[in-house]
Short mmCIF file of C-alpha atoms and ligand atoms in Angstrom, two decimals:
data_model
loop_
_atom_site.label_atom_id
_atom_site.label_comp_id
_atom_site.label_asym_id
_atom_site.label_seq_id
_atom_site.Cartn_x
_atom_site.Cartn_y
_atom_site.Cartn_z
CA MET O 1 67.01 129.33 124.40
CA PRO O 2 64.02 130.35 126.91
CA PHE O 3 66.51 129.61 129.71
CA SER O 4 68.79 130.97 128.73
CA THR O 5 68.38 134.30 129.16
CA PHE O 6 67.48 133.52 132.53
CA GLY O 7 71.13 133.06 132.72
CA GLN O 8 72.80 135.78 130.99
CA ALA O 9 70.24 138.25 132.39
CA LEU O 10 71.21 137.27 136.13
CA GLY O 11 74.99 135.90 135.48
CA LEU O 12 74.14 132.53 136.84
CA SER O 13 75.97 129.49 136.45
CA ASP O 14 74.26 126.90 133.36
CA GLU O 15 73.98 123.93 136.16
CA LEU O 16 71.60 126.68 137.74
CA VAL O 17 69.89 127.87 134.82
CA ARG O 18 69.71 123.90 133.93
CA ALA O 19 68.20 122.96 137.32
CA ALA O 20 66.12 126.12 137.57
CA ALA O 21 64.68 125.63 133.77
CA GLU O 22 63.33 121.90 135.34
CA LEU O 23 61.60 123.25 138.10
CA GLY O 24 59.70 125.43 134.94
CA PHE O 25 61.68 128.85 135.54
CA HIS O 26 62.87 130.48 132.52
CA SER O 27 62.79 133.82 133.13
CA PRO O 28 63.05 135.71 136.67
CA THR O 29 60.14 136.91 138.41
CA PRO O 30 60.75 140.25 139.55
CA VAL O 31 61.89 139.95 142.79
CA GLN O 32 64.56 137.42 141.01
CA SER O 33 65.47 140.30 138.58
CA ALA O 34 66.14 143.25 141.13
CA ALA O 35 67.65 140.14 144.33
CA ILE O 36 69.88 138.52 142.40
CA PRO O 37 72.11 140.23 141.00
CA PRO O 38 73.19 141.86 144.34
CA ALA O 39 73.50 138.91 146.25
CA LEU O 40 75.46 137.56 143.81
CA ARG O 41 78.15 140.54 144.59
CA GLY O 42 77.86 139.70 148.47
CA THR O 43 76.27 142.78 149.02
CA ASP O 44 73.29 142.34 152.16
CA LEU O 45 69.77 142.66 150.90
CA MET O 46 66.39 143.52 152.41
CA ALA O 47 63.99 142.59 149.70
CA SER O 48 60.17 143.43 150.42
CA ALA O 49 58.08 140.22 148.37
CA GLN O 50 55.07 138.46 148.90
CA THR O 51 54.94 134.52 149.20
CA GLY O 52 54.12 133.69 146.23
CA SER O 53 56.43 135.91 143.86
CA GLY O 54 59.21 133.68 143.58
CA LYS O 55 61.62 134.65 146.92
CA THR O 56 62.64 131.28 147.70
CA ALA O 57 64.82 131.32 144.32
CA ALA O 58 65.96 134.74 145.15
CA PHE O 59 67.96 133.84 147.83
CA ALA O 60 68.91 130.28 147.00
CA LEU O 61 70.13 130.46 143.44
CA PRO O 62 72.48 133.27 144.65
CA LEU O 63 73.01 131.38 147.92
CA ILE O 64 74.24 128.11 145.95
CA ALA O 65 76.44 130.27 143.34
CA ARG O 66 78.34 132.00 146.19
CA LEU O 67 78.76 128.64 148.17
CA SER O 68 80.68 126.94 144.70
CA ARG O 69 82.68 130.37 145.11
CA MET O 70 83.27 130.37 148.81
CA ALA O 71 86.43 128.62 150.72
CA ARG O 72 84.92 125.12 152.70
CA PRO O 73 86.95 126.05 156.37
CA SER O 74 85.00 123.07 157.28
CA GLN O 75 83.86 119.35 155.75
CA ARG O 76 81.62 119.27 158.97
CA TRP O 77 79.84 122.68 159.51
CA PRO O 78 77.37 124.46 157.16
CA ARG O 79 77.84 127.93 155.62
CA ALA O 80 74.96 128.67 154.67
CA LEU O 81 71.72 129.31 157.42
CA VAL O 82 67.86 129.94 155.73
CA LEU O 83 65.60 130.62 159.14
CA VAL O 84 62.45 130.23 158.41
CA PRO O 85 59.40 130.99 161.00
CA THR O 86 57.69 127.57 160.01
CA ARG O 87 58.06 124.39 159.83
CA GLU O 88 56.28 123.90 156.34
CA LEU O 89 58.39 126.83 155.28
CA ALA O 90 61.33 124.97 156.58
CA ALA O 91 60.60 122.10 154.27
CA GLN O 92 59.41 123.77 151.62
CA VAL O 93 62.05 126.15 151.05
CA GLY O 94 64.63 122.88 151.92
CA GLU O 95 63.05 121.00 148.78
CA VAL O 96 63.93 124.33 146.81
CA VAL O 97 67.77 124.61 147.52
CA ARG O 98 67.98 120.56 147.02
CA ALA O 99 66.21 120.84 143.74
CA LEU O 100 68.05 123.89 142.61
CA ALA O 101 71.86 122.45 143.61
CA GLN O 102 70.95 119.62 141.65
CA HIS O 103 73.20 119.55 138.90
CA ARG O 104 76.13 121.04 141.34
CA SER O 105 79.18 119.00 140.30
CA GLU O 106 79.95 118.79 144.17
CA ARG O 107 77.08 117.40 146.10
CA LEU O 108 75.25 120.02 148.27
CA LYS O 109 74.15 118.97 151.61
CA VAL O 110 71.35 120.76 152.35
CA SER O 111 69.64 119.49 156.80
CA VAL O 112 66.04 120.41 157.23
CA VAL O 113 65.30 120.95 160.84
CA PHE O 114 62.72 122.28 162.89
CA GLY O 115 60.53 121.48 166.40
CA GLY O 116 57.60 119.40 166.50
CA VAL O 117 59.13 116.15 166.00
CA SER O 118 61.82 113.90 167.00
CA ILE O 119 65.25 115.81 167.48
CA ASN O 120 67.68 112.46 166.88
CA PRO O 121 66.85 111.60 163.65
CA GLN O 122 68.03 115.07 163.11
CA MET O 123 71.19 115.41 164.44
CA MET O 124 71.89 111.59 162.93
CA ALA O 125 71.76 113.31 160.02
CA MET O 126 74.08 115.99 160.29
CA ARG O 127 76.82 113.84 161.34
CA GLY O 128 78.39 113.49 158.34
CA GLY O 129 78.43 117.16 157.90
CA THR O 130 76.08 119.77 155.61
CA ASP O 131 76.59 123.16 153.65
CA VAL O 132 73.07 124.80 154.38
CA VAL O 133 71.31 124.45 156.90
CA VAL O 134 66.92 124.96 156.35
CA ALA O 135 65.99 125.93 160.03
CA THR O 136 62.98 127.11 162.78
CA PRO O 137 65.24 128.99 165.31
CA GLY O 138 64.00 127.25 168.70
CA ARG O 139 65.08 123.68 167.09
CA LEU O 140 68.20 124.75 165.38
CA LEU O 141 69.09 126.76 169.43
CA ASP O 142 68.67 122.77 170.50
CA LEU O 143 70.94 121.68 168.33
CA VAL O 144 73.30 123.96 168.77
CA ALA O 145 72.74 122.94 172.50
CA HIS O 146 73.54 118.99 171.56
CA ARG O 147 76.31 120.36 169.69
CA ALA O 148 75.03 118.88 166.77
CA VAL O 149 75.72 121.66 164.51
CA ASN O 150 77.97 124.91 165.77
CA LEU O 151 77.42 128.49 163.24
CA SER O 152 80.45 129.39 163.65
CA HIS O 153 81.28 129.10 159.89
CA ALA O 154 77.90 129.85 158.48
CA SER O 155 79.03 133.37 156.71
CA LEU O 156 75.88 133.46 154.76
CA LEU O 157 72.40 133.99 156.36
CA VAL O 158 68.86 134.10 154.63
CA LEU O 159 65.93 135.44 156.99
CA ASP O 160 63.00 134.27 154.93
CA GLU O 161 59.23 135.87 156.56
CA ALA O 162 62.05 137.93 158.30
CA ASP O 163 58.70 140.34 160.01
CA ARG O 164 58.11 137.05 161.77
CA LEU O 165 61.34 135.95 162.77
CA LEU O 166 62.06 139.82 164.13
CA ASP O 167 58.55 139.78 165.82
CA LEU O 168 58.49 139.48 169.55
CA GLY O 169 57.52 135.65 170.18
CA PHE O 170 61.11 135.22 167.98
CA ALA O 171 63.14 137.77 168.58
CA ASP O 172 64.74 136.60 172.28
CA GLU O 173 65.98 133.22 169.57
CA LEU O 174 66.91 134.94 167.29
CA HIS O 175 69.01 137.20 168.43
CA ARG O 176 70.65 134.43 170.14
CA VAL O 177 70.90 132.38 167.23
CA LEU O 178 73.03 135.81 165.68
CA ALA O 179 75.13 136.06 167.80
CA LEU O 180 76.65 131.98 167.27
CA LEU O 181 77.20 133.18 163.35
CA PRO O 182 80.27 134.60 162.30
CA ALA O 183 80.40 138.67 162.28
CA ASP O 184 81.79 138.90 158.74
CA ARG O 185 78.71 137.42 156.87
CA GLN O 186 76.02 138.39 153.99
CA THR O 187 72.61 138.67 155.06
CA LEU O 188 69.25 138.19 152.88
CA MET O 189 66.09 139.30 154.50
CA PHE O 190 63.53 138.62 152.93
CA SER O 191 59.59 139.64 154.25
CA ALA O 192 56.12 140.52 152.79
CA THR O 193 56.51 143.89 154.27
CA PHE O 194 59.07 145.84 156.59
CA PRO O 195 56.27 147.67 159.08
CA PRO O 196 58.78 150.96 160.36
CA PRO O 197 59.65 149.52 163.73
CA VAL O 198 60.92 145.83 162.37
CA ALA O 199 62.95 148.10 159.35
CA ALA O 200 64.64 149.39 162.27
CA LEU O 201 65.46 146.25 163.24
CA ALA O 202 66.41 145.03 160.27
CA GLN O 203 69.00 147.87 159.25
CA THR O 204 70.92 146.75 162.78
CA LEU O 205 71.59 143.21 161.71
CA LEU O 206 72.76 144.65 158.12
CA LYS O 207 75.68 146.59 156.43
CA ASN O 208 74.81 148.50 153.60
CA PRO O 209 71.71 147.07 151.86
CA VAL O 210 70.69 147.34 148.92
CA LEU O 211 67.35 147.57 148.98
CA VAL O 212 65.03 145.61 146.79
CA GLU O 213 61.07 146.95 146.69
CA VAL O 214 59.00 145.16 144.08
CA PRO O 215 55.58 146.59 145.44
CA ASP O 216 52.54 144.15 144.70
CA SER O 217 55.06 141.63 143.59
CA ALA O 218 52.87 138.34 143.66
CA CYS O 219 50.81 140.10 140.64
CA THR O 220 53.14 140.16 137.86
CA GLU O 221 51.13 140.81 135.16
CA THR O 222 51.85 143.87 133.06
CA ALA O 223 49.31 146.75 133.59
CA THR O 224 47.95 146.56 129.80
CA GLN O 225 46.97 143.12 130.79
CA ARG O 226 45.32 144.94 133.22
CA ALA O 227 43.52 147.39 131.29
CA ILE O 228 41.71 144.51 129.37
CA ALA O 229 37.65 144.56 129.58
CA GLN O 230 38.31 140.28 129.02
CA ARG O 231 41.48 138.23 129.99
CA ALA O 232 42.10 134.21 129.14
CA ILE O 233 44.39 133.11 132.34
CA LEU O 234 45.57 129.25 131.00
CA VAL O 235 45.16 126.77 134.57
CA ASP O 236 45.39 123.36 135.36
CA ALA O 237 41.28 122.49 136.64
CA PRO O 238 42.66 121.55 140.02
CA ARG O 239 44.14 124.52 140.74
CA ARG O 240 41.75 126.62 139.71
CA THR O 241 40.00 127.85 143.41
CA GLN O 242 43.91 128.03 144.52
CA LEU O 243 44.14 131.51 140.89
CA LEU O 244 40.73 133.01 141.83
CA ARG O 245 41.84 133.01 145.42
CA HIS O 246 44.94 134.59 144.42
CA LEU O 247 43.58 136.92 141.87
CA ILE O 248 41.24 137.93 144.67
CA GLN O 249 43.59 138.83 147.52
CA CYS O 250 46.40 140.00 144.20
CA HIS O 251 43.54 142.48 143.14
CA GLN O 252 41.95 143.62 145.74
CA TRP O 253 38.63 142.74 144.03
CA GLN O 254 35.82 143.45 146.53
CA ARG O 255 33.18 142.15 144.70
CA VAL O 256 33.46 138.96 142.22
CA LEU O 257 30.70 137.30 140.46
CA VAL O 258 32.36 133.54 139.91
CA PHE O 259 30.19 131.14 137.66
CA VAL O 260 30.45 127.43 137.69
CA ALA O 261 29.27 124.57 135.56
CA THR O 262 26.83 122.88 138.45
CA GLN O 263 25.05 123.62 141.55
CA HIS O 264 27.46 121.42 143.86
CA ALA O 265 30.43 123.47 142.26
CA ALA O 266 29.02 126.19 143.33
CA GLY O 267 28.89 124.85 146.65
CA VAL O 268 32.52 123.64 146.43
CA VAL O 269 34.12 126.19 145.18
CA ALA O 270 31.91 128.55 147.60
CA GLU O 271 33.07 126.59 150.92
CA LYS O 272 36.98 126.46 149.26
CA LEU O 273 37.04 129.78 149.01
CA TYR O 274 35.32 130.78 152.34
CA LYS O 275 37.64 128.47 154.44
CA ALA O 276 40.93 129.68 152.81
CA GLY O 277 39.60 133.10 153.72
CA VAL O 278 37.46 135.36 151.36
CA TYR O 279 33.96 135.56 151.82
CA ALA O 280 32.06 133.65 149.44
CA THR O 281 28.96 132.18 148.71
CA PRO O 282 26.81 129.93 146.45
CA PHE O 283 23.80 131.24 144.58
CA HIS O 284 21.88 128.74 142.39
CA GLY O 285 18.48 127.31 141.82
CA GLY O 286 18.77 124.55 144.50
CA LEU O 287 18.43 127.53 147.32
CA SER O 288 15.02 128.46 148.29
CA GLN O 289 13.86 131.70 146.86
CA GLY O 290 14.38 133.12 150.27
CA ALA O 291 17.96 132.52 150.55
CA ARG O 292 18.18 133.60 146.75
CA GLN O 293 17.10 137.01 147.56
CA GLN O 294 18.89 137.60 150.83
CA VAL O 295 22.66 136.29 148.85
CA LEU O 296 21.16 139.03 146.30
CA GLU O 297 21.03 141.74 148.89
CA GLU O 298 23.51 140.88 151.26
CA PHE O 299 25.69 140.66 147.96
CA LYS O 300 24.85 144.25 147.08
CA ASP O 301 25.69 145.60 150.21
CA GLU O 302 28.93 144.43 150.12
CA ARG O 303 28.82 141.33 153.03
CA TRP O 304 29.86 138.94 150.14
CA GLU O 305 32.93 139.08 148.73
CA VAL O 306 32.28 136.31 145.95
CA VAL O 307 29.22 135.50 144.99
CA VAL O 308 29.50 131.86 143.13
CA THR O 309 27.06 130.48 140.85
CA THR O 310 25.44 128.52 137.77
CA ASP O 311 24.11 130.56 135.06
CA LEU O 312 21.18 131.44 136.89
CA ALA O 313 22.77 134.48 137.88
CA ALA O 314 23.74 134.97 134.20
CA ARG O 315 20.52 136.86 133.29
CA GLY O 316 18.88 139.85 134.38
CA ILE O 317 20.48 140.40 138.14
CA ASP O 318 22.17 143.90 138.35
CA ILE O 319 24.59 144.46 140.17
CA ALA O 320 25.90 147.96 140.28
CA GLN O 321 29.51 147.91 140.38
CA LEU O 322 30.45 144.74 140.05
CA PRO O 323 33.40 145.06 139.09
CA VAL O 324 34.69 141.01 137.82
CA VAL O 325 32.75 138.37 136.64
CA VAL O 326 34.99 134.87 136.43
CA ASN O 327 34.29 131.83 134.03
CA TYR O 328 35.50 129.10 136.98
CA ASP O 329 34.18 127.53 134.25
CA LEU O 330 33.58 127.83 130.63
CA PRO O 331 29.92 128.37 129.73
CA ARG O 332 27.87 126.26 127.15
CA SER O 333 27.41 129.13 124.86
CA ALA O 334 28.93 132.16 123.01
CA VAL O 335 25.16 133.84 123.80
CA ASP O 336 25.70 132.94 127.24
CA HIS O 337 29.45 133.86 127.77
CA VAL O 338 27.60 137.34 126.37
CA HIS O 339 25.14 137.16 129.20
CA ARG O 340 27.41 136.27 131.97
CA ILE O 341 29.89 138.82 131.25
CA GLY O 342 27.25 141.58 130.47
CA ARG O 343 26.55 141.04 134.89
CA THR O 344 30.01 143.66 134.54
CA GLY O 345 31.00 147.20 133.36
CA ARG O 346 27.02 147.98 133.42
CA ALA O 347 26.07 151.69 134.22
CA GLY O 348 29.25 152.73 132.38
CA ALA O 349 31.46 151.61 134.71
CA LYS O 350 34.74 149.34 133.62
CA GLY O 351 34.58 145.88 133.75
CA LEU O 352 36.26 142.82 133.89
CA ALA O 353 35.53 139.43 132.64
CA VAL O 354 38.53 137.01 133.36
CA SER O 355 38.19 133.35 132.21
CA PHE O 356 40.15 130.25 133.06
CA VAL O 357 40.86 128.11 130.12
CA THR O 358 42.21 124.77 131.27
CA ALA O 359 43.49 122.11 128.66
CA ALA O 360 40.54 119.81 128.13
CA SER O 361 38.32 123.40 127.34
CA GLU O 362 40.81 125.36 125.00
CA ALA O 363 39.20 124.21 121.85
CA HIS O 364 35.63 125.34 123.22
CA PHE O 365 37.26 128.70 124.42
CA ARG O 366 38.01 129.46 120.93
CA LEU O 367 34.82 128.54 120.02
CA ILE O 368 33.70 131.15 121.67
CA GLU O 369 35.85 133.70 120.81
CA LYS O 370 34.83 133.07 117.13
CA ARG O 371 30.99 133.42 118.02
CA GLN O 372 32.13 136.80 120.01
CA GLY O 373 34.76 137.99 116.96
CA LEU O 374 37.86 137.96 119.11
CA THR O 375 40.80 136.59 119.83
CA LEU O 376 42.15 137.01 123.57
CA PRO O 377 45.54 136.52 124.33
CA ARG O 378 46.51 133.41 126.67
CA GLU O 379 47.81 134.54 130.21
CA ASN O 380 50.49 132.53 132.20
CA ILE O 381 49.81 133.79 135.91
CA PRO O 382 53.31 133.19 137.63
CA GLY O 383 53.04 130.34 140.02
CA PHE O 384 50.08 128.90 137.93
CA GLU O 385 51.69 127.64 135.39
CA VAL O 386 50.25 124.74 133.08
CA THR O 387 50.89 120.97 133.29
CA GLU O 388 47.99 120.04 132.14
CA VAL O 389 47.75 118.25 128.39
CA PRO O 390 44.94 118.54 126.19
CA PRO O 391 42.64 115.42 125.69
CA THR O 392 43.65 113.94 122.32
CA SER O 393 39.97 113.24 121.51
CA ALA O 394 39.08 116.51 122.37
CA GLY O 395 38.39 117.13 118.19
CA HIS O 396 34.93 118.35 118.38
CA GLY O 397 35.53 121.68 121.29
CA GLY O 398 32.78 120.61 123.42
CA VAL O 399 32.60 120.95 127.10
CA LYS O 400 34.01 117.33 128.28
CA GLY O 401 31.48 115.36 130.53
CA LYS O 402 28.95 117.62 129.42
CA ARG O 403 26.06 116.37 126.59
CA PRO O 404 24.02 119.32 125.11
CA SER O 405 20.50 119.49 127.36
CA LYS O 406 17.60 120.03 125.78
CA LYS O 407 17.91 123.37 127.29
CA ASP O 408 21.02 123.63 125.16
CA LYS O 409 19.01 122.05 121.79
CA LEU O 410 16.34 124.86 121.95
CA ARG O 411 18.96 127.55 122.02
CA ALA O 412 20.67 125.72 119.22
CA VAL O 413 18.33 125.81 116.90
CA ALA O 414 16.49 129.17 118.48
CA ALA O 415 20.59 131.08 117.37
CA ALA O 416 20.15 128.46 114.16
CA VAL O 417 16.63 130.19 113.27
CA SER O 418 17.76 133.61 114.36
CA VAL O 419 20.74 133.24 111.50
CA GLU O 420 18.48 132.11 108.51
CA PRO O 421 18.45 135.30 106.21
CA PRO O 422 14.84 136.92 105.97
CA ALA O 423 14.16 135.98 102.67
CA THR O 424 13.81 132.41 103.84
CA ARG O 425 11.86 132.96 107.15
CA THR O 426 7.71 131.91 107.29
CA ALA O 427 5.49 134.03 109.42
P1 AMP T 1 57.88 131.56 145.96
O1 AMP T 1 57.34 132.80 146.22
O2 AMP T 1 59.43 131.20 146.47
O3 AMP T 1 57.07 131.07 147.15
O4 AMP T 1 57.52 131.24 145.17
C1 AMP T 1 56.55 131.28 144.38
C2 AMP T 1 55.53 129.81 142.68
O5 AMP T 1 56.50 130.69 141.93
C3 AMP T 1 56.40 129.06 143.08
O6 AMP T 1 55.59 127.89 142.98
C4 AMP T 1 57.90 128.29 142.19
O7 AMP T 1 57.87 126.99 141.40
C5 AMP T 1 57.46 129.72 141.31
N1 AMP T 1 58.24 130.59 140.43
C6 AMP T 1 59.23 131.14 141.28
N2 AMP T 1 60.32 131.61 140.67
C7 AMP T 1 59.74 131.31 139.02
C8 AMP T 1 60.27 131.59 137.41
N3 AMP T 1 61.27 132.57 137.81
N4 AMP T 1 59.26 131.44 136.93
C9 AMP T 1 58.31 130.61 136.53
N5 AMP T 1 57.54 130.40 138.57
C10 AMP T 1 58.53 130.54 139.23
#
């Protein structure tokens, strides 16, 4: 069973392994493999891990496991505290802890508290006692001032996004919270980076910490996978833009040509990326010639990181050092695929062509592979696990919802003619 390897490798109980499997966690991410065993032993930890690397479960799983083994000096006051810098993160972390604790024989009460909303419901919710508090520092201090919570038994502390918590904006509140905790405690710190001043400060809060560093931790694909010229990545259709952004950031792709099916999609995807902080712009036949020219020139001058285009850019344009091409939507035909991926890897440079394969386009991609005479391994990117199921009536393998255009039909005829044996061709 795949999820038993999670448990065997990391020494987690069946209840936790089962809950993890229900969240789709069948094998540990690198940061989980590195952080969970020392955290289970009760050691302090300073872990560098990006958001997206599985860091929440890396501290939530050992936290829950440790609580099962620890004495319960008070029915009322929390034994564990998770500090986070934002309310969104508080809500998210609280949910993960609850989900991972759901199969425990003894119910674990998790309270999530953050500012910007009324304090009363949070005070009421803590009345019956709590085991784990997930909090932003300011609101936690307010609750302490109202005597709604007492931290003197919280002997397990997690600082999530510790670099931000140790930053000047939070430092004062953080130190006030730390003063309320027992001196004899286990502290787990997670942060994307530990710049030297933060690392120095962090060390003063930790006792003989184990350092866990998972470089580029959000990018858990193997080096072999990266070396291949073509990749096929499985993804749910609605998550393609997110995945694209993730890959761009992970691999620090500087210049990417992204192919989509329609002019409209080019606009939408480029805009979403732009709003998410990626310099992206559309390029398609709906733009004036002048605008198209400008986009290409600016792309060549490295003023855009990403150009999102229709098949207009599949032929003829030559951008030196275009390292990556992405099929966000698959091309209609194998011929178009060859043209699209031919935009990269030019003039002896190394190129990479990535195709996003969804449940609905899997059959179509198999046809493209067949025509090219290759079979690519399907990749799953951690954090983008597929949940969609293939449509049952997609037997023909075409792109769903798209009927062949006149051009497609002409191309099909041309392709058929070109594979006929020479003898049957007439002048
Ligand atoms: P985090 O870094 O905690 O925000 O997690 C990023 C994403 O990875 C979330 O969508 C988690 O659900 C997912 N995730 C965490 N651990 C695993 C795992 N072991 N296997 C698969 N997905 C995971």
